[in-house]
Amino acid sequence: MTDDRGRSQENGPTGSRSSSEGDEWVKQLSGLCGPGAGLRHVDIPMAEIDSMFDSIFAPADEPAGNALSPHARNPIRLYGSNEDILDAYYIFIHPYFPILPAPVRLPVYSRPQPRRVSPVHLSNGLALAIAAILVLIPHPDENDAHRAEYVRVRRDFAHCFAKSALEAIESEYEPLRGCEDPSNPSAEGVRVFDREPFHPKVPPSIEGVIALSILSVYEYAQRGNMNEMLHRANQALALAMSLSLHETMDEDEFAEARRRTWWMTVCTPVAVSGMRLMATQYMTVCQGLAVSNTPPSFDLYDPWFVTPFPEGWKLLVEAQQAILESATFARDLDDTIKTQADPAWISPRMAALDSQIASLLLACREAPPVSQMAPSSGSPEYVASTTMRAFAEIKLHTARIKIHRLCAFQDLTNAPTSQTGGPDRPIPPPIDARAPSSPSDINLDPMPAPDVSVPSGVRGLRFPFAADVSSKICLHAALNTVTLLDNLPYPNPAHETARRAQTARLELPRTMPTLVCCAMQAGYALLMLCLKARGFQETEAGVDGLRAPSLAGFRSDVQQSLRLVVKLVGNYALAFEALQGIRDELAQAIDREFFK
């Protein structure tokens, strides 16, 4: 059967391909779940930064360059005050990254400026970090968000906001260096925070931690720089610990903010190593470790980490721990195969991890309704609580793929067990603009895990599951992941709806794409299952013709799910340039498997 381009819609028999070509294709598919697979490295030459900065931050009463310049003629999502930025945060960021407490007033509105205004009023590091994310979202007055010039202008503004945020953080926290107890509000260095807070329920002293956590996601999703992602996350963690956020038991008006900041920061980069930290800081560090496949350089279950969970966050943090433990299992399995060490530990540990994940999935499904925690349906906090419940399930399904994929695909050569890419996937070099030095006194930078491919002798390992059982587990986990990702809410800026309806009703991107690695794991598993099904289909064609139609139908159904993964990543890529590479690489892999 051929498509309208005249090429075969399915590959020919396996035997028509050389063994080396088949091995190369499996290895290419395995790279889809490597650290930073497909990320496009986006950078700006230093020579352009100064003039770009002057153009963007020119005072309102001074000319900002030619009125016909790209910055002047493109509608950019800028906001006129910190209050407007905070409202926009609750619409575009909070549903996917609820690091701030619930809004103190409802409803919240998105009020981007109708024309370009100078952002000189911005000096707060947290406001600037949020602005760096918001400006990447297409303006409601823009009809074609994909225009190269429009993409470049948004990139320029985001870079300048991020750079200014780092400078503001460095300036504000510099007096803390040398303080014996920076967490003590009476300490001399903390007097610099005697100013209006960005959020009435967030003490100014922890705003820098939140800003660095947001910038960690920016470095990954927009710049494609995993080194800087981890650097920002580790800065946030170091600063949080210097402020004793890991051991705060106070019950005051700022308690919720401290708890969210701690646990979110730790979990966003460490998601791969599995620890029991605090909520916000914990999430940022865990996610960075998960994305980059680097082991944690400190004890994730440190008994000194005693900050309580925010309400409803326990399952999310436990899911983050599970995905970290599954990545650790995969790395240890790689090492065992490479060194031919005693494999006796593999079977009991794999069975225990699978049982742990299954129990957590059951707990997710039996958890009380979100309405009991955030009763105001449709509010930013209600949407965020619902999304975090889905995030927990997605992470658990991804963890299950991690521990089962070698067992499931052991009959396909060169399938790696851990999130490692091939030698052609180096971690990008650090960017030119370095981070402020003050929050980084504690060195928590992890060492990258080595690249390891599974030798053919892996088939001699004893697993607690049959290959077909693990294959079915991977299939269900991948399909559940895709469904949950597809059901995540889109931003809903009510006051922009009418304006968008008058134009082309542009699709709005979801932000804070911390689950892209989960989407890629699902895509990898589905492609490998298609490869296995193709082998069965070609074998059975000459033996049992009755099975061929069902296998073809299976591949067709999986192909639709794979296209949905591309759509999901493509939505993120509307705002974040680095993710365009992930979208394109996955789409090319699908085309090769089904059409080449």
Coordinates of C-alpha atoms in Angstrom, one line a residue:
M1 CA 0.0 0.0 0.0
T2 CA 1.3 3.5 -0.9
D3 CA 0.4 7.0 0.3
D4 CA -0.3 9.9 -2.0
R5 CA 3.4 10.6 -2.3
G6 CA 3.9 7.2 -3.9
R7 CA 6.0 5.7 -1.2
S8 CA 5.4 2.5 0.7
Q9 CA 3.2 3.1 3.8
E10 CA 4.8 0.2 5.6
N11 CA 8.3 -1.1 5.6
G12 CA 9.1 -4.2 3.7
P13 CA 10.1 -7.5 5.3
T14 CA 12.7 -7.4 8.0
G15 CA 14.9 -9.7 5.9
S16 CA 15.1 -7.1 3.1
R17 CA 17.0 -4.8 5.4
S18 CA 20.6 -5.5 6.4
S19 CA 21.3 -6.4 10.0
S20 CA 23.5 -3.4 10.4
E21 CA 20.7 -1.1 9.1
G22 CA 18.2 -2.6 11.6
D23 CA 20.7 -2.2 14.5
E24 CA 21.3 1.4 13.4
W25 CA 17.6 2.1 13.4
V26 CA 17.1 0.6 16.9
K27 CA 20.0 2.6 18.2
Q28 CA 18.5 5.8 16.7
L29 CA 15.2 5.1 18.4
S30 CA 17.0 4.5 21.7
G31 CA 18.4 7.9 21.4
L32 CA 14.9 9.4 21.7
C33 CA 15.0 8.7 25.5
G34 CA 18.5 10.1 25.9
P35 CA 19.2 13.2 28.0
G36 CA 18.3 16.3 25.9
A37 CA 17.3 14.2 22.9
G38 CA 16.4 16.5 20.1
L39 CA 16.9 19.7 22.1
R40 CA 17.8 22.6 19.8
H41 CA 20.6 24.7 21.3
V42 CA 19.5 28.4 21.1
D43 CA 22.0 31.1 21.9
I44 CA 22.6 34.7 21.1
P45 CA 26.1 36.1 20.2
M46 CA 27.5 38.3 22.9
A47 CA 28.1 41.1 20.3
E48 CA 24.4 41.5 19.9
I49 CA 23.4 41.4 23.5
D50 CA 24.3 45.0 24.5
S51 CA 22.6 46.7 21.6
M52 CA 19.6 44.4 22.1
F53 CA 19.4 45.3 25.8
D54 CA 19.6 49.0 25.1
S55 CA 16.8 48.7 22.5
I56 CA 14.5 46.8 24.8
F57 CA 15.1 48.7 28.1
A58 CA 15.3 52.2 26.7
P59 CA 13.2 54.6 28.9
A60 CA 9.8 55.4 27.7
D61 CA 10.7 59.1 27.0
E62 CA 13.8 58.1 24.9
P63 CA 13.7 56.8 21.4
A64 CA 14.1 53.0 21.3
G65 CA 15.6 52.9 17.8
N66 CA 13.9 53.0 14.5
A67 CA 10.1 52.8 14.7
L68 CA 10.2 50.2 11.9
S69 CA 12.7 48.0 13.7
P70 CA 11.7 44.4 14.4
H71 CA 11.2 45.2 18.1
A72 CA 8.9 48.1 17.3
R73 CA 6.6 46.5 14.7
N74 CA 6.0 43.1 16.4
P75 CA 3.4 42.9 19.2
I76 CA 5.1 41.4 22.2
R77 CA 3.4 40.1 25.4
L78 CA 4.6 42.8 27.8
Y79 CA 2.7 43.8 31.0
G80 CA 2.5 47.3 32.5
S81 CA 3.0 46.4 36.2
N82 CA 4.1 43.8 38.7
E83 CA 0.4 43.2 39.5
D84 CA -0.4 42.5 35.8
I85 CA 2.6 40.1 35.6
L86 CA 1.4 38.3 38.7
D87 CA -2.1 37.9 37.2
A88 CA -0.6 36.6 34.0
Y89 CA 1.5 34.1 36.0
Y90 CA -1.7 32.6 37.4
I91 CA -3.1 32.1 33.9
F92 CA -0.1 30.9 32.0
I93 CA 2.4 29.4 34.5
H94 CA 0.6 28.4 37.7
P95 CA -1.5 25.6 36.2
Y96 CA 1.7 23.7 35.4
F97 CA 4.2 25.1 37.9
P98 CA 2.3 26.2 41.1
I99 CA 5.3 27.5 43.0
L100 CA 3.5 30.5 44.3
P101 CA 0.6 30.3 46.8
A102 CA -3.0 30.7 45.6
P103 CA -4.0 34.1 44.4
V104 CA -5.2 36.5 47.0
R105 CA -8.0 37.8 44.8
L106 CA -10.2 36.4 42.0
P107 CA -10.7 36.6 39.1
V108 CA -7.3 37.2 37.5
Y109 CA -6.9 38.7 34.1
S110 CA -4.3 38.8 31.4
R111 CA -3.8 42.4 30.2
P112 CA -0.9 42.5 27.8
Q113 CA 0.0 46.0 26.5
P114 CA -1.6 46.7 23.1
R115 CA 1.7 48.3 21.9
R116 CA 5.3 48.0 22.8
V117 CA 6.2 49.7 26.1
S118 CA 9.6 50.0 27.7
P119 CA 9.9 47.5 30.6
V120 CA 12.2 49.8 32.6
H121 CA 9.7 49.6 35.5
L122 CA 10.8 46.0 36.1
S123 CA 13.5 45.6 38.7
N124 CA 12.2 42.7 40.8
G125 CA 14.1 39.5 40.0
L126 CA 11.0 37.3 40.3
A127 CA 8.9 39.6 38.1
L128 CA 11.7 39.6 35.5
A129 CA 12.0 35.7 35.5
I130 CA 8.2 35.4 35.0
A131 CA 8.3 38.0 32.3
A132 CA 11.0 35.9 30.5
I133 CA 8.5 33.1 30.2
L134 CA 5.4 35.2 29.4
V135 CA 7.1 37.1 26.6
L136 CA 7.6 33.8 24.7
I137 CA 3.9 33.3 24.5
P138 CA 2.5 34.9 21.3
H139 CA 0.6 38.2 21.7
P140 CA -3.2 38.0 21.0
D141 CA -2.8 40.6 18.3
E142 CA -0.3 38.4 16.3
N143 CA -1.6 36.4 13.5
D144 CA 1.4 34.3 12.7
A145 CA 3.4 33.2 15.7
H146 CA 5.8 31.1 13.5
R147 CA 7.3 34.1 11.6
A148 CA 11.0 34.0 11.9
E149 CA 11.3 37.6 12.8
Y150 CA 8.6 37.3 15.4
V151 CA 10.3 34.3 17.0
R152 CA 13.6 36.2 17.1
V153 CA 12.1 39.3 18.7
R154 CA 10.4 37.2 21.5
R155 CA 13.8 35.3 22.0
D156 CA 15.6 38.7 22.3
F157 CA 13.1 40.0 24.9
A158 CA 13.2 36.7 26.9
H159 CA 17.0 36.6 27.0
C160 CA 17.1 40.2 28.3
F161 CA 14.5 39.6 30.9
A162 CA 16.3 36.4 32.1
K163 CA 19.7 38.2 32.2
S164 CA 18.2 41.1 34.1
A165 CA 16.6 38.7 36.6
L166 CA 19.9 37.1 37.3
E167 CA 21.5 40.5 37.8
A168 CA 18.7 41.5 40.2
I169 CA 19.1 38.3 42.2
E170 CA 22.9 38.8 42.5
S171 CA 22.5 42.4 43.6
E172 CA 19.8 41.6 46.2
Y173 CA 21.4 38.5 47.7
E174 CA 25.0 39.8 47.8
P175 CA 24.6 41.2 51.3
L176 CA 23.6 37.8 52.5
R177 CA 27.1 36.4 51.9
G178 CA 28.9 36.3 55.2
C179 CA 25.7 36.4 57.3
E180 CA 25.9 33.7 60.0
D181 CA 22.2 33.0 59.8
P182 CA 20.6 34.4 56.6
S183 CA 17.2 32.8 57.5
N184 CA 17.0 35.1 60.6
P185 CA 14.9 38.2 59.6
S186 CA 16.9 40.3 62.0
A187 CA 20.2 39.5 60.3
E188 CA 21.9 42.6 58.8
G189 CA 22.0 41.2 55.3
V190 CA 18.2 40.5 55.2
R191 CA 17.4 44.2 55.6
V192 CA 17.9 44.6 51.9
F193 CA 14.5 42.8 51.6
D194 CA 12.7 45.6 53.4
R195 CA 10.6 46.3 50.3
E196 CA 7.2 45.6 48.9
P197 CA 6.8 41.8 48.1
F198 CA 5.9 40.7 44.6
H199 CA 3.2 38.5 46.2
P200 CA 1.6 39.4 49.5
K201 CA 1.9 35.9 50.8
V202 CA 5.5 35.4 49.7
P203 CA 8.4 36.9 51.8
P204 CA 10.8 38.9 49.6
S205 CA 13.7 36.9 51.0
I206 CA 12.7 33.7 49.1
E207 CA 11.7 35.4 45.8
G208 CA 15.2 34.7 44.4
V209 CA 14.8 31.0 45.0
I210 CA 11.5 31.0 43.0
A211 CA 13.1 33.1 40.2
L212 CA 16.0 30.7 39.8
S213 CA 13.6 27.7 39.7
I214 CA 11.7 29.4 36.9
L215 CA 14.9 30.3 35.1
S216 CA 16.0 26.6 35.3
V217 CA 13.0 25.6 33.2
Y218 CA 13.7 28.6 30.8
E219 CA 17.3 27.4 30.2
Y220 CA 16.0 23.9 29.3
A221 CA 13.0 24.7 27.2
Q222 CA 14.0 27.9 25.5
R223 CA 17.8 27.8 25.3
G224 CA 18.2 24.0 25.2
N225 CA 21.1 24.3 27.6
M226 CA 21.0 21.4 30.1
N227 CA 24.2 22.5 31.9
E228 CA 22.7 25.9 32.7
M229 CA 19.4 24.2 33.6
L230 CA 21.2 22.2 36.3
H231 CA 23.3 25.2 37.3
R232 CA 20.2 27.4 37.9
A233 CA 18.4 24.5 39.8
N234 CA 21.5 24.0 42.0
Q235 CA 21.7 27.7 42.7
A236 CA 18.1 27.7 43.8
L237 CA 18.7 24.6 46.0
A238 CA 21.8 26.1 47.6
L239 CA 20.0 29.4 48.2
A240 CA 16.9 27.6 49.7
M241 CA 19.1 25.6 52.1
S242 CA 21.0 28.7 53.1
L243 CA 17.6 30.2 54.1
S244 CA 16.7 27.0 55.9
L245 CA 13.7 26.3 53.7
H246 CA 14.4 22.6 54.1
E247 CA 13.7 22.7 57.8
T248 CA 11.0 25.3 58.2
M249 CA 8.2 24.2 60.5
D250 CA 6.6 27.7 61.1
E251 CA 2.9 28.1 60.8
D252 CA 2.4 31.7 59.8
E253 CA 1.1 33.6 56.8
F254 CA 4.2 32.6 54.7
A255 CA 4.2 28.9 55.6
E256 CA 2.6 27.8 52.3
A257 CA 5.0 29.9 50.3
R258 CA 8.0 28.4 52.0
R259 CA 6.7 24.8 51.6
R260 CA 5.9 25.2 47.9
T261 CA 9.2 27.0 47.2
W262 CA 11.2 24.2 48.9
W263 CA 9.5 21.2 47.3
M264 CA 9.1 22.6 43.8
T265 CA 12.7 23.7 43.6
V266 CA 14.1 20.4 44.6
C267 CA 11.8 18.2 42.5
T268 CA 12.1 20.1 39.2
P269 CA 15.7 19.0 38.5
V270 CA 16.1 15.9 40.7
A271 CA 13.2 14.0 39.3
V272 CA 15.5 11.3 38.1
S273 CA 17.2 10.4 41.3
G274 CA 14.4 9.8 43.7
M275 CA 14.6 11.6 47.0
R276 CA 12.3 12.7 49.7
L277 CA 12.9 16.4 49.8
M278 CA 10.7 19.4 50.1
A279 CA 8.0 20.5 47.7
T280 CA 9.0 23.3 45.4
Q281 CA 12.8 23.3 45.6
Y282 CA 12.6 19.6 45.6
M283 CA 10.6 19.4 42.4
T284 CA 13.0 21.7 40.4
V285 CA 16.2 19.8 41.3
C286 CA 14.5 16.4 40.8
Q287 CA 13.2 17.3 37.4
G288 CA 16.6 18.5 36.3
L289 CA 18.3 15.3 37.3
A290 CA 15.6 13.3 35.6
V291 CA 15.9 15.2 32.3
S292 CA 19.7 15.1 32.3
N293 CA 20.0 11.5 33.7
T294 CA 22.5 12.6 36.3
P295 CA 22.6 11.0 39.7
P296 CA 22.1 13.3 42.7
S297 CA 25.2 14.5 44.5
F298 CA 23.5 14.5 47.9
D299 CA 21.1 12.3 49.9
L300 CA 17.6 12.8 48.6
Y301 CA 16.2 11.2 51.7
D302 CA 18.3 13.4 54.1
P303 CA 16.5 13.2 57.5
W304 CA 17.2 16.9 58.0
F305 CA 14.7 17.7 55.2
V306 CA 11.6 18.1 57.4
T307 CA 9.6 20.8 55.8
P308 CA 5.9 19.6 55.5
F309 CA 4.3 19.0 52.1
P310 CA 1.9 21.6 50.8
E311 CA -1.7 20.2 50.9
G312 CA -2.2 17.6 48.1
W313 CA 1.5 17.4 47.1
K314 CA 2.5 14.2 48.8
L315 CA 1.6 11.9 45.8
L316 CA 3.4 14.3 43.4
V317 CA 6.6 14.2 45.4
E318 CA 6.4 10.5 45.8
A319 CA 5.9 10.1 42.0
Q320 CA 9.0 12.3 41.5
Q321 CA 10.9 10.0 43.8
A322 CA 9.7 6.9 42.0
I323 CA 10.9 8.3 38.6
L324 CA 14.3 9.1 40.1
E325 CA 14.6 5.6 41.6
S326 CA 13.6 4.0 38.3
A327 CA 16.4 6.0 36.6
T328 CA 18.9 4.9 39.2
F329 CA 17.8 1.3 38.6
A330 CA 18.4 1.8 34.9
R331 CA 21.9 3.3 35.5
D332 CA 22.8 0.5 37.9
L333 CA 21.6 -2.1 35.3
D334 CA 23.8 -0.5 32.7
D335 CA 26.8 -0.7 35.0
T336 CA 26.1 -4.4 35.8
I337 CA 25.9 -5.3 32.1
K338 CA 29.0 -3.3 31.2
T339 CA 31.1 -4.7 34.0
Q340 CA 29.5 -8.2 33.9
A341 CA 28.9 -7.9 37.7
D342 CA 26.7 -10.2 39.7
P343 CA 23.1 -9.6 38.4
A344 CA 21.3 -11.3 41.3
W345 CA 20.1 -7.9 42.6
I346 CA 18.2 -7.1 39.3
S347 CA 15.1 -9.3 39.7
P348 CA 14.1 -8.4 43.3
R349 CA 14.8 -4.7 42.9
M350 CA 12.8 -4.6 39.6
A351 CA 9.9 -6.4 41.2
A352 CA 10.0 -4.1 44.2
L353 CA 10.0 -1.0 42.1
D354 CA 7.2 -2.2 40.0
S355 CA 5.1 -3.0 43.0
Q356 CA 5.9 0.5 44.5
I357 CA 4.8 2.2 41.3
A358 CA 1.6 0.2 41.0
S359 CA 0.7 1.1 44.6
L360 CA 1.3 4.8 43.9
L361 CA -0.8 4.6 40.8
L362 CA -3.6 3.0 42.8
A363 CA -3.3 5.8 45.4
C364 CA -3.6 8.4 42.7
R365 CA -6.8 6.9 41.5
E366 CA -8.2 6.6 45.0
A367 CA -7.2 10.1 46.1
P368 CA -9.9 12.4 47.3
P369 CA -11.4 14.7 44.6
V370 CA -9.5 17.9 43.9
S371 CA -12.7 19.9 44.8
Q372 CA -12.1 19.0 48.5
M373 CA -8.7 20.9 48.4
A374 CA -9.6 23.7 46.0
P375 CA -13.3 24.0 46.0
S376 CA -13.5 27.0 43.6
S377 CA -13.9 25.2 40.3
G378 CA -12.1 27.0 37.5
S379 CA -9.9 29.0 39.8
P380 CA -6.1 28.9 39.1
E381 CA -5.6 26.8 42.2
Y382 CA -8.3 24.3 41.2
V383 CA -6.8 23.9 37.8
A384 CA -3.3 23.6 39.3
S385 CA -4.4 20.9 41.7
T386 CA -6.0 18.9 39.0
T387 CA -2.9 19.2 36.8
M388 CA -0.6 18.2 39.6
R389 CA -2.7 15.0 40.1
A390 CA -2.2 14.2 36.4
F391 CA 1.5 15.1 36.6
A392 CA 1.9 12.5 39.4
E393 CA 0.3 9.7 37.2
I394 CA 2.3 10.7 34.2
K395 CA 5.6 10.5 36.1
L396 CA 4.6 7.1 37.5
H397 CA 3.8 5.7 34.1
T398 CA 7.1 7.0 32.8
A399 CA 8.9 5.4 35.8
R400 CA 7.3 2.1 34.8
I401 CA 8.6 2.4 31.2
K402 CA 12.1 3.1 32.5
I403 CA 12.2 -0.1 34.6
H404 CA 10.5 -2.4 32.0
R405 CA 11.9 -1.3 28.7
L406 CA 15.0 -3.4 28.6
C407 CA 13.0 -6.5 29.5
A408 CA 10.4 -5.6 27.0
F409 CA 12.8 -4.9 24.1
Q410 CA 15.6 -7.3 24.9
D411 CA 15.1 -9.0 21.6
L412 CA 16.0 -5.8 19.8
T413 CA 19.7 -5.1 19.9
N414 CA 21.4 -2.0 21.0
A415 CA 18.5 -0.8 23.2
P416 CA 20.0 1.2 26.1
T417 CA 18.6 0.9 29.6
S418 CA 19.2 4.4 30.9
Q419 CA 18.4 7.8 29.6
T420 CA 21.7 8.0 27.8
G421 CA 22.1 9.2 24.2
G422 CA 24.7 8.1 21.8
P423 CA 28.1 9.7 21.5
D424 CA 26.6 12.2 19.0
R425 CA 24.5 13.7 21.9
P426 CA 26.8 15.7 24.0
I427 CA 25.4 18.0 26.7
P428 CA 25.5 21.5 25.2
P429 CA 28.3 23.8 26.4
P430 CA 27.4 26.5 29.0
I431 CA 26.1 29.8 27.7
D432 CA 28.1 33.1 27.8
A433 CA 26.0 34.9 30.4
R434 CA 27.1 33.3 33.7
A435 CA 24.9 33.1 36.8
P436 CA 25.3 35.3 39.8
S437 CA 27.9 33.9 42.2
S438 CA 26.3 34.5 45.5
P439 CA 23.7 31.7 45.6
S440 CA 26.1 29.1 44.3
D441 CA 28.5 28.8 47.2
I442 CA 27.2 25.2 47.8
N443 CA 28.5 23.1 44.9
L444 CA 25.8 20.6 44.1
D445 CA 26.6 20.1 40.4
P446 CA 26.2 16.4 39.6
M447 CA 28.5 14.4 37.3
P448 CA 26.9 13.3 34.0
A449 CA 26.2 9.6 33.7
P450 CA 28.3 7.8 31.1
D451 CA 26.9 6.6 27.8
V452 CA 26.3 2.9 27.8
S453 CA 24.7 0.6 25.2
V454 CA 23.5 -2.8 26.1
P455 CA 25.6 -5.7 24.7
S456 CA 24.0 -8.7 23.1
G457 CA 24.7 -10.7 26.3
V458 CA 21.8 -8.9 28.0
R459 CA 19.5 -11.7 26.9
G460 CA 21.1 -13.9 29.5
L461 CA 19.8 -11.8 32.3
R462 CA 16.9 -13.1 34.5
F463 CA 14.0 -10.7 34.9
P464 CA 11.0 -11.1 37.2
F465 CA 8.7 -10.5 34.2
A466 CA 8.4 -12.2 30.8
A467 CA 9.2 -10.0 27.8
D468 CA 5.6 -10.0 26.6
V469 CA 4.4 -8.9 30.0
S470 CA 6.9 -6.0 30.1
S471 CA 5.9 -5.1 26.6
K472 CA 2.3 -4.9 27.6
I473 CA 3.2 -2.8 30.7
C474 CA 5.1 -0.4 28.4
L475 CA 2.2 -0.2 26.0
H476 CA -0.3 0.6 28.7
A477 CA 2.0 3.1 30.4
A478 CA 2.8 4.9 27.1
L479 CA -0.9 5.1 26.1
N480 CA -1.9 6.4 29.5
T481 CA 0.9 9.0 29.4
V482 CA -0.2 10.3 26.0
T483 CA -3.9 10.4 27.1
L484 CA -3.1 12.3 30.3
L485 CA -0.8 14.8 28.5
D486 CA -3.4 15.4 25.9
N487 CA -6.0 16.2 28.6
L488 CA -3.9 18.8 30.4
P489 CA -5.7 22.2 30.3
Y490 CA -4.7 25.0 28.0
P491 CA -4.2 28.5 29.3
N492 CA -7.6 30.4 29.5
P493 CA -7.1 34.1 29.5
A494 CA -10.8 35.1 29.4
H495 CA -10.2 38.7 28.5
E496 CA -8.1 37.8 25.5
T497 CA -10.7 35.4 24.0
A498 CA -12.7 38.1 22.2
R499 CA -9.5 39.6 20.7
R500 CA -8.3 36.2 19.5
A501 CA -11.7 35.5 18.0
Q502 CA -11.4 38.5 15.8
T503 CA -8.2 37.3 14.4
A504 CA -7.1 33.7 13.7
R505 CA -7.8 32.3 17.1
L506 CA -4.2 31.3 17.7
E507 CA -3.5 28.2 19.7
L508 CA -2.0 29.1 23.1
P509 CA 0.9 27.1 24.3
R510 CA 1.1 25.4 27.6
T511 CA 4.1 26.5 29.5
M512 CA 6.7 25.1 31.9
P513 CA 7.2 21.9 29.9
T514 CA 8.7 19.7 32.6
L515 CA 7.0 16.6 31.2
V516 CA 8.5 16.7 27.7
C517 CA 10.9 13.9 28.8
C518 CA 7.9 11.8 29.8
A519 CA 6.3 12.4 26.3
M520 CA 9.6 11.3 24.7
Q521 CA 9.7 8.1 26.9
A522 CA 6.2 7.3 25.7
G523 CA 7.1 8.0 22.1
Y524 CA 10.2 5.7 22.4
A525 CA 8.2 2.9 23.9
L526 CA 5.5 3.1 21.2
L527 CA 8.0 3.2 18.4
M528 CA 9.8 0.2 19.8
L529 CA 6.5 -1.7 20.1
C530 CA 5.7 -0.8 16.5
L531 CA 9.1 -2.2 15.5
K532 CA 8.3 -5.4 17.3
A533 CA 4.9 -5.6 15.8
R534 CA 6.3 -5.1 12.3
G535 CA 8.6 -8.0 12.9
F536 CA 5.7 -10.2 13.9
Q537 CA 3.6 -8.9 11.0
E538 CA 6.3 -9.9 8.5
T539 CA 6.9 -13.3 10.1
E540 CA 3.2 -14.2 10.4
A541 CA 2.4 -13.1 6.8
G542 CA 3.8 -16.4 5.5
V543 CA 2.6 -18.5 8.4
D544 CA -0.7 -17.3 9.8
G545 CA -2.4 -14.7 7.6
L546 CA -5.2 -14.2 10.1
R547 CA -2.9 -12.3 12.5
A548 CA -1.6 -9.9 9.9
P549 CA -4.6 -7.6 9.8
S550 CA -4.7 -7.3 13.6
L551 CA -1.0 -6.4 13.7
A552 CA -1.5 -3.8 11.0
G553 CA -4.4 -2.4 12.9
F554 CA -2.3 -2.2 16.0
R555 CA 0.5 -0.3 14.2
S556 CA -2.1 2.1 12.8
D557 CA -3.6 2.8 16.3
V558 CA -0.1 3.3 17.8
Q559 CA 0.8 5.6 14.9
Q560 CA -2.1 7.9 15.8
S561 CA -0.9 8.0 19.4
L562 CA 2.6 8.9 18.2
R563 CA 1.2 11.7 16.1
L564 CA -0.5 13.0 19.2
V565 CA 2.8 13.1 21.0
V566 CA 4.2 15.2 18.2
K567 CA 1.2 17.5 18.5
L568 CA 1.8 17.8 22.3
V569 CA 5.4 18.7 22.0
G570 CA 4.5 21.0 19.1
N571 CA 2.2 23.0 21.3
Y572 CA 5.0 23.6 23.8
A573 CA 7.3 24.6 20.9
L574 CA 4.9 27.4 20.0
A575 CA 6.6 29.3 22.9
F576 CA 9.9 27.4 23.5
E577 CA 12.4 27.2 20.6
A578 CA 14.6 24.4 21.9
L579 CA 11.6 22.0 21.9
Q580 CA 11.2 22.5 18.1
G581 CA 14.1 20.1 17.7
I582 CA 12.4 17.4 19.9
R583 CA 9.2 17.8 17.9
D584 CA 11.1 17.5 14.6
E585 CA 13.2 14.5 15.6
L586 CA 10.2 12.5 16.9
A587 CA 8.2 13.3 13.7
Q588 CA 11.2 12.2 11.5
A589 CA 11.4 8.9 13.5
I590 CA 7.7 8.3 12.9
D591 CA 8.0 9.0 9.2
R592 CA 10.9 6.6 8.9
E593 CA 9.1 3.8 10.8
F594 CA 5.9 4.1 8.9
F595 CA 6.7 5.6 5.5
K596 CA 10.3 5.2 4.5

